[in-house]
Tab-separated table of C-alpha atoms in Angstrom:
chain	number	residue	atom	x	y	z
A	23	UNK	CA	96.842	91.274	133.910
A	24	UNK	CA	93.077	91.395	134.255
A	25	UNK	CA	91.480	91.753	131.000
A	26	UNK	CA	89.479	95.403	130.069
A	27	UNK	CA	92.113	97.512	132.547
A	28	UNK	CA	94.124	99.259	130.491
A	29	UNK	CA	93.865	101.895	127.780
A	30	UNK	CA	93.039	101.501	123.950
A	31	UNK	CA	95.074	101.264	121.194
A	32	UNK	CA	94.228	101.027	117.322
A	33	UNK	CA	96.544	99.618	115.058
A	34	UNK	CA	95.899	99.653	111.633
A	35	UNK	CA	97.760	96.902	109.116
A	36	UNK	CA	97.834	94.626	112.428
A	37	UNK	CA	97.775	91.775	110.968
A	38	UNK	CA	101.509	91.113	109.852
A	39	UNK	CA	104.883	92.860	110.051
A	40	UNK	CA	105.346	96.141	112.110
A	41	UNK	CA	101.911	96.654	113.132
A	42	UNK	CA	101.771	93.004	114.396
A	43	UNK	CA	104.368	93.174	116.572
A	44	UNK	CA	103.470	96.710	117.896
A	45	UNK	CA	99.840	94.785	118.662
A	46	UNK	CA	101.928	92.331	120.532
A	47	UNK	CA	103.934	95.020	122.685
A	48	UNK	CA	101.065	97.239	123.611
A	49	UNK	CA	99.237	93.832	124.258
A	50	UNK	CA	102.205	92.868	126.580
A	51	UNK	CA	102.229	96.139	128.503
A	52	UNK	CA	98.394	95.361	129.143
A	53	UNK	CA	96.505	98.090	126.516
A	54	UNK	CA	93.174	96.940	125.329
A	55	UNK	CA	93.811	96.615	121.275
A	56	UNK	CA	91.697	97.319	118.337
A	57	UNK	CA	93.161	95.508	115.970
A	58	UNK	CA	92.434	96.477	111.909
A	59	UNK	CA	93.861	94.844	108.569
A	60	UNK	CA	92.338	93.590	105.883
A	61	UNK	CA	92.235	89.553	106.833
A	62	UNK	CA	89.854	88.237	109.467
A	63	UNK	CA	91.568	84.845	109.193
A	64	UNK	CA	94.673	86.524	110.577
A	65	UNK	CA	93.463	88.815	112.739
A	66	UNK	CA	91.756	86.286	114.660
A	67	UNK	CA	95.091	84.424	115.053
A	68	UNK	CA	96.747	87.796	116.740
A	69	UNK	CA	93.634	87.923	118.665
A	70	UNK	CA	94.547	84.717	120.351
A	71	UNK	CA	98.144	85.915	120.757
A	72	UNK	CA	96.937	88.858	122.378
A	73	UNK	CA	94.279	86.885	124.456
A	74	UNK	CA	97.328	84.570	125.675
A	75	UNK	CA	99.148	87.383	127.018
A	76	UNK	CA	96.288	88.786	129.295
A	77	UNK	CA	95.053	91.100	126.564
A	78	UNK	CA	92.153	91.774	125.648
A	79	UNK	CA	91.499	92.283	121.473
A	80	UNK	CA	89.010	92.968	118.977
A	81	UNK	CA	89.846	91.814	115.454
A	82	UNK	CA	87.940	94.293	112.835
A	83	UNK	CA	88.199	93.199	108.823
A	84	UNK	CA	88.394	96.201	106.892
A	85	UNK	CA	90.299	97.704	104.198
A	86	UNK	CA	91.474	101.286	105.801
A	87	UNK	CA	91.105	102.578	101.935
A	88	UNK	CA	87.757	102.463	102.772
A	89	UNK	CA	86.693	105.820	104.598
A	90	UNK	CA	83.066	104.748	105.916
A	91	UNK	CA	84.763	101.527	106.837
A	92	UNK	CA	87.586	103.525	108.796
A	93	UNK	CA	84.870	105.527	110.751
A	94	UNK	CA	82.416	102.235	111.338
A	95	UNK	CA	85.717	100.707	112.966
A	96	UNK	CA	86.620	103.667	115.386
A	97	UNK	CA	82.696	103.008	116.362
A	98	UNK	CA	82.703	99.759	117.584
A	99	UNK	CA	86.081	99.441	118.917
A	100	UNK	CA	84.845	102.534	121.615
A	101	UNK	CA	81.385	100.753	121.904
A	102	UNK	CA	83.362	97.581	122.928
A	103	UNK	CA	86.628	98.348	124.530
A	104	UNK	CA	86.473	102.072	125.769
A	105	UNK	CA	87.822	105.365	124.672
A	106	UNK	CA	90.693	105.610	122.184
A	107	UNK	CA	93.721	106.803	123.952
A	108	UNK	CA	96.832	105.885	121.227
A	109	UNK	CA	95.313	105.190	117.339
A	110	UNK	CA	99.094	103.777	115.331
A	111	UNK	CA	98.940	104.102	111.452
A	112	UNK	CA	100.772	101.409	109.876
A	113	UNK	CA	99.111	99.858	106.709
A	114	UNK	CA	100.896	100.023	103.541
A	115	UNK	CA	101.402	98.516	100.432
A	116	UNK	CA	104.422	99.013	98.040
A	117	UNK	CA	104.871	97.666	94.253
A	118	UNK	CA	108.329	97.035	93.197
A	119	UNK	CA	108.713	98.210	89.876
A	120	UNK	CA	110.641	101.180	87.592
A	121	UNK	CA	107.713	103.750	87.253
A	122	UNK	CA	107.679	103.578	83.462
A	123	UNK	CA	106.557	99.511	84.050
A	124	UNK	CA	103.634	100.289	86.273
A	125	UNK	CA	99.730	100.693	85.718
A	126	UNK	CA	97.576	103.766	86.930
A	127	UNK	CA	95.776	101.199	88.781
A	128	UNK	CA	98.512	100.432	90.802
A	129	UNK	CA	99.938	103.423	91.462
A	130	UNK	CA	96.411	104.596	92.701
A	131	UNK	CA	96.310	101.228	95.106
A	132	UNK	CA	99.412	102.429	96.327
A	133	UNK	CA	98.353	105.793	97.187
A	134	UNK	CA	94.792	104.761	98.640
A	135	UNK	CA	96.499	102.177	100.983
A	136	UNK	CA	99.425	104.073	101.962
A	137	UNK	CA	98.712	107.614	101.554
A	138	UNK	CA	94.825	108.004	102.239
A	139	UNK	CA	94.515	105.090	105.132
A	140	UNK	CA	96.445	107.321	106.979
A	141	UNK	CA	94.361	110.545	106.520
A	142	UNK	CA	91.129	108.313	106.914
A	143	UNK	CA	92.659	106.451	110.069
A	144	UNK	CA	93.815	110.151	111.738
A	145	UNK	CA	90.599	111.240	110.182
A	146	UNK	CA	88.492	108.313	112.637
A	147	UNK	CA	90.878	109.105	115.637
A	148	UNK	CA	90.170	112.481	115.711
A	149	UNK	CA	86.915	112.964	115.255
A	150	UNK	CA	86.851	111.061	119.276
A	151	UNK	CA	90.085	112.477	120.496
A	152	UNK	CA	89.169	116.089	120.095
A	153	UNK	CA	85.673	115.799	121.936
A	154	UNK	CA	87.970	114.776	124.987
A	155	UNK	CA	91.044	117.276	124.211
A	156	UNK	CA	93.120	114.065	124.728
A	157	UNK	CA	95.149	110.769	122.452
A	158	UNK	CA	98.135	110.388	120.486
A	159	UNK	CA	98.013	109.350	116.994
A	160	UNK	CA	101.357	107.798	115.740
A	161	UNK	CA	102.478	108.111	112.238
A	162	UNK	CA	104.352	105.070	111.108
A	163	UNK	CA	106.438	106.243	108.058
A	164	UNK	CA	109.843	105.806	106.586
A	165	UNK	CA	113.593	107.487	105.585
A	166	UNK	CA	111.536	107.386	102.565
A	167	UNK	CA	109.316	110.050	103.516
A	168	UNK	CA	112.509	112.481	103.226
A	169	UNK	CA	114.401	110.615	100.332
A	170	UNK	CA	112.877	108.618	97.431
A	171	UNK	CA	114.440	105.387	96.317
A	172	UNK	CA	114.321	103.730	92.757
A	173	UNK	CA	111.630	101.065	91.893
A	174	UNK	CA	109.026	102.156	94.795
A	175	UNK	CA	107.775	105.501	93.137
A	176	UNK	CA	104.157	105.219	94.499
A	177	UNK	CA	105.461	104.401	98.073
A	178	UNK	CA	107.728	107.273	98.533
A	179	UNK	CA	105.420	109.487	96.942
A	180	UNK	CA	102.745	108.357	99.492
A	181	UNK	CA	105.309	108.452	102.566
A	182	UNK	CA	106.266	112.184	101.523
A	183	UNK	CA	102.353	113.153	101.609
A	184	UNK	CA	101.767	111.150	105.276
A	185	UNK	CA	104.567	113.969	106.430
A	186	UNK	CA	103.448	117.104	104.760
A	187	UNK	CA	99.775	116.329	105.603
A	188	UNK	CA	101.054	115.395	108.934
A	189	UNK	CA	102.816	118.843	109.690
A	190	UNK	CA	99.685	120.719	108.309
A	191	UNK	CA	97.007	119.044	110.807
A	192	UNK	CA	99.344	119.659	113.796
A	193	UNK	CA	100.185	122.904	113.026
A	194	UNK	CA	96.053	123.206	113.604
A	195	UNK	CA	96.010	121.086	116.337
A	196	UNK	CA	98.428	123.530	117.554
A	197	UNK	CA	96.441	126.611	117.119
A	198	UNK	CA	93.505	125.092	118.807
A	199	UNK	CA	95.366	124.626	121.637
A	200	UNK	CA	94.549	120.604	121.784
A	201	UNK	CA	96.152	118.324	124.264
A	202	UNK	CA	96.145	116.065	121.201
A	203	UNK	CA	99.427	114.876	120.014
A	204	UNK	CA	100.648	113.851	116.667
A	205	UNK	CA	104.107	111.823	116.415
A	206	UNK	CA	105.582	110.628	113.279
A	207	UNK	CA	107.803	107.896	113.720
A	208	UNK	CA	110.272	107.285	110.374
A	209	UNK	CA	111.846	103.611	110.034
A	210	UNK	CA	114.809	102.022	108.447
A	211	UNK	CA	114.198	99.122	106.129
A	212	UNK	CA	112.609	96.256	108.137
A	213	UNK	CA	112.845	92.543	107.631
A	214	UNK	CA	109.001	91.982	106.909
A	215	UNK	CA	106.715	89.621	104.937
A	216	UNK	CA	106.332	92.554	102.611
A	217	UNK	CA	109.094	91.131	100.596
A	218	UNK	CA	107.575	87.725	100.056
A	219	UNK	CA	104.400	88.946	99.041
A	220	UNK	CA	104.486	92.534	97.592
A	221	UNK	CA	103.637	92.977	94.157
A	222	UNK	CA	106.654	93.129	91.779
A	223	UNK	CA	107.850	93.671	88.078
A	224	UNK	CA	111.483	92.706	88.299
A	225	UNK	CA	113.468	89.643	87.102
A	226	UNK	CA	114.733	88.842	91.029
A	227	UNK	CA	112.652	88.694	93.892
A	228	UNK	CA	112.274	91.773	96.166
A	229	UNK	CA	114.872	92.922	99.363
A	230	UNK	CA	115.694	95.423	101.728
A	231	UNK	CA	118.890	97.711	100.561
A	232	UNK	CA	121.424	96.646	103.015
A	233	UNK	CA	120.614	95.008	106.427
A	234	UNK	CA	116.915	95.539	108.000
A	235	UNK	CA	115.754	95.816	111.667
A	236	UNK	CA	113.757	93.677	112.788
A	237	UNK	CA	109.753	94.278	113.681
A	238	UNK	CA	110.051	94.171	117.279
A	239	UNK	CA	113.032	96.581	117.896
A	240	UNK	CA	110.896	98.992	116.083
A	241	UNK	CA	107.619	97.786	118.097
A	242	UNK	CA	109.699	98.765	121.002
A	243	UNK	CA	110.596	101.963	120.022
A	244	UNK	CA	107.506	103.231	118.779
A	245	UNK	CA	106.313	101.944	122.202
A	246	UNK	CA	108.660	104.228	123.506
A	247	UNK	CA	107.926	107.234	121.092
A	248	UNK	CA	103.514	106.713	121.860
A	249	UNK	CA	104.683	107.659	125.741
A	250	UNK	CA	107.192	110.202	124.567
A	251	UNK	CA	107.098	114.235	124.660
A	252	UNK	CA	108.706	114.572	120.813
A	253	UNK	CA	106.540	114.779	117.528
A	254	UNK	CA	109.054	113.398	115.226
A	255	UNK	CA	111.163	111.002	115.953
A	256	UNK	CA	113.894	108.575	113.549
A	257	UNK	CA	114.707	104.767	114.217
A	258	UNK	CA	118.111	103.230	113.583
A	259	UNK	CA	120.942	105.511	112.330
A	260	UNK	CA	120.604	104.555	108.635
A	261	UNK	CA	117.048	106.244	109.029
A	262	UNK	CA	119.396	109.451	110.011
A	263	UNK	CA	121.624	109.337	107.780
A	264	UNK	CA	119.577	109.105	105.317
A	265	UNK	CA	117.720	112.437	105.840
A	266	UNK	CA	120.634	114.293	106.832
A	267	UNK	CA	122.361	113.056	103.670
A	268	UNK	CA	119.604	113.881	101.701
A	269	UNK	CA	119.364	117.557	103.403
A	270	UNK	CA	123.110	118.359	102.849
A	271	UNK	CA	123.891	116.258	99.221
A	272	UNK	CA	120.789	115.268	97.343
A	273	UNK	CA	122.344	115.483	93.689
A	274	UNK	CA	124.982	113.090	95.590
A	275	UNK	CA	122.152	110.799	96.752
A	276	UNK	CA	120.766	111.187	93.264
A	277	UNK	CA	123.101	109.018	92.273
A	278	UNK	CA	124.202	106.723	95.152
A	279	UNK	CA	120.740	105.649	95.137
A	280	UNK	CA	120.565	104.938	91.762
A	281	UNK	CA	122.294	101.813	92.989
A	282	UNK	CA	119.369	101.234	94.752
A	283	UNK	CA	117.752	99.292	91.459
A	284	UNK	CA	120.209	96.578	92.124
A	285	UNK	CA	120.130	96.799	95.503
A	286	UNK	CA	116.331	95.855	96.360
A	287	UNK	CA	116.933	92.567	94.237
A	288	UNK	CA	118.087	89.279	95.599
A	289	UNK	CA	119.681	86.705	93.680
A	290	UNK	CA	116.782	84.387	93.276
A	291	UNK	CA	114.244	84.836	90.205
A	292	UNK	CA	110.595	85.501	90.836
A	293	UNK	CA	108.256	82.947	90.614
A	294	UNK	CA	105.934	82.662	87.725
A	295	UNK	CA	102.881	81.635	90.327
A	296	UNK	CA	104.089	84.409	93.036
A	297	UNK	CA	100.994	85.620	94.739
A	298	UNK	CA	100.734	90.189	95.755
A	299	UNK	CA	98.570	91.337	98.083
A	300	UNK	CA	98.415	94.341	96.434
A	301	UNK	CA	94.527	93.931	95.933
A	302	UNK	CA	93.299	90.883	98.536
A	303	UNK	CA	95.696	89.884	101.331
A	304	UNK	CA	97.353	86.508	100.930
A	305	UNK	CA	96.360	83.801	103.000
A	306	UNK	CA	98.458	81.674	105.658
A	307	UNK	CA	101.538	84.184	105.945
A	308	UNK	CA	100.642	86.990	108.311
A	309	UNK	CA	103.617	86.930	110.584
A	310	UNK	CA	106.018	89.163	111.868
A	311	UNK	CA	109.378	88.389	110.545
A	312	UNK	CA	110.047	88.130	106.960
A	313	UNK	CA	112.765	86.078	105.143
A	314	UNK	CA	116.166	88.565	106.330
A	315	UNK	CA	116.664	87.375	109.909
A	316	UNK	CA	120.334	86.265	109.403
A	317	UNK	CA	121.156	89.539	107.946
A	318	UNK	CA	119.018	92.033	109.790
A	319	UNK	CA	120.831	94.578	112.820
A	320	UNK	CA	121.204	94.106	116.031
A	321	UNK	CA	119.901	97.390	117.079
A	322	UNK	CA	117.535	100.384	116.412
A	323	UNK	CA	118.362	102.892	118.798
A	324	UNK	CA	114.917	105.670	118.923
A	325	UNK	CA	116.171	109.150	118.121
A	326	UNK	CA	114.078	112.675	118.477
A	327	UNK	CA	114.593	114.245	114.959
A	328	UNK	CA	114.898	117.579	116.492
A	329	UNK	CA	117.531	116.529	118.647
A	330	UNK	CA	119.734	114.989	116.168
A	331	UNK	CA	119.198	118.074	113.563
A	332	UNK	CA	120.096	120.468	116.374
A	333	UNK	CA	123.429	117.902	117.228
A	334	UNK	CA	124.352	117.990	114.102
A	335	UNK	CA	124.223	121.924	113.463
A	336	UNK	CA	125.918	122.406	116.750
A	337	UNK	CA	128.855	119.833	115.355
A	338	UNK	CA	128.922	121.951	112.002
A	339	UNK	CA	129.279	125.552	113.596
A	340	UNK	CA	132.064	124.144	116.356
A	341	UNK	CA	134.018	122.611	113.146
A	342	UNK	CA	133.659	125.620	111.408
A	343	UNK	CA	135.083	127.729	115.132
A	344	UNK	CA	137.767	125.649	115.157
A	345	UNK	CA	138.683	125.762	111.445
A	346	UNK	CA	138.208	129.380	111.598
A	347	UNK	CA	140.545	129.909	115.004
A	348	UNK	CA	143.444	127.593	113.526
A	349	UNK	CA	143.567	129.452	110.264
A	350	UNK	CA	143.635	132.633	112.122
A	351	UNK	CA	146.292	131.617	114.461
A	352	UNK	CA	148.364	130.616	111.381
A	353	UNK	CA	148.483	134.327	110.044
A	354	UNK	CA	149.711	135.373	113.135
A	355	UNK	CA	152.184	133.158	113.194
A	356	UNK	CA	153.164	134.235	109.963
């Protein structure tokens, strides 16, 4: 594809993971990519990925934590490749640790990375979308935005607040009428670097609870969900099972999840010279995949929440019928 045809996308935490291979699908499907994380070295390198597919990319260092940063980015990626037309939220940052074991300083990290790169990122994206009444700007979050898990306290927290702040701002792009649309996508666990090289106070090393899906099934999907007409949509069943669980049973969750403790530890200690990126990335392991290939799922089908919520309702009140019809036959029968 010729370079500088197609529209713009923004993907913020680009460099590894989910937002690396949703860089690399957009770049397949011939978008124009402004690509944001917080190493250049990397960046570059998914540049020339991009670049090798016919894509055209522009790499941008910065930390979306950083506000002014955020907004300088959104600048030059318009001045070079043309008007934003899809801006993808995807940086995070987790610590692995029981609450009572972290610092205020990380928790705060946490938050700033997680929680406020997403308002400064939608912040960026709208300030150009608006002007033209048209974009989409994609939410990635989590199952843990609706249920919070042991030993990633500052995470959930910070995946809850992307979804409440995310209703509020569409319920106003609503009232204004704007063509602009607002998706949250929520994901299952996925087998990503973050494991290797998220900061953790536990005696094993850091994994997903039970088997992950891998980046580029959910590249694909949110692919799917950036062209879609939904504004919330769930990947991979466990993602709706877990909400749905949570919605009917939460003292039962409660305490399946407390499980969870044991759960997102492997059997292997941690290092003594393990290196976070909780504060400065870590050099020479941006990639897409992390370390649970052999275990990870085969597929991740893309659900519309609404859909499934209103499926599920529908299920309840025609078991309820039929319960209700057979114990009424009964009595007559009697």
């Amino acid at each position: 594809m010729n370079q500088g045809n197609g529209p713009v996308v923004v993907v913020t935490g680009a460099s590894a993971g989910v937002g690396r291979a949703i860089a690399i699908r957009f770049a397949d499907a011939g978008f124009r990519l402004g690509l944001i994380a917080r190493d250049a070295t990397a960046l570059e390198d998914l540049r020339e990925e991009c670049a090798r597919r016919g894509a055209q990319a522009l790499p941008i260092a910065a930390d979306v934590a950083d506000a002014p940063a955020m907004f300088a980015a959104a600048e030059c990626i318009e001045a070079e490749l043309g008007p934003i037309r899809i801006w993808i939220n995807d940086a995070m940052e987790t610590v692995f640790s029981r609450f009572g074991e972290m610092t205020p300083e990380e928790f705060r990290r946490v938050t700033e990375v997680t929680y406020l790169g997403f308002v400064h990122g939608t912040m960026a994206a709208l300030r150009r979308m608006r002007v033209r009444d048209r974009g989409t700007i994609i939410q990635i979050g989590s199952a843990l935005a609706y249920r919070g898990i042991p030993l990633q306290s500052a995470y959930c927290g910070a995946k809850h607040a992307i979804r409440g702040f995310t209703e509020s701002v569409r319920s106003e792009l609503i009232h204004d009428r704007s063509a602009v649309r607002l998706v949250m996508v929520d994901l299952p666990a996925v087998n990503t670097p973050q494991f290797g090289w998220a900061r953790a106070h536990l005696e094993n090393a850091p994994r997903p609870m039970g088997a992950p899906t891998q980046p580029e099934l959910v590249a694909e999907a949110v692919f799917r969900a950036a062209h879609g007409n939904r504004s919330d949509y769930w990947i991979g069943w466990t993602t709706a099972l877990t909400v749905l669980g949570n919605a009917i049973l939460p003292g039962f969750m409660d305490r399946y999840l407390a499980r969870a403790v044991e759960g997102q530890q492997g059997d292997e200690p941690i290092s003594p010279d393990r290196r976070d990126n909780l504060q400065a990335p870590v050099p020479g392991r941006h990639r897409t995949e992390g370390s649970f290939s052999a275990e990870a799922t085969a597929g991740a089908p893309l659900m519309a929440a609404n859909v499934v919520r209103i499926g599920v309702v529908a299920a309840g009140a025609l078991l309820f019928a039929g319960v209700g019809a057979a114990i009424a036959a009964a009595r007559r029968r009697r």
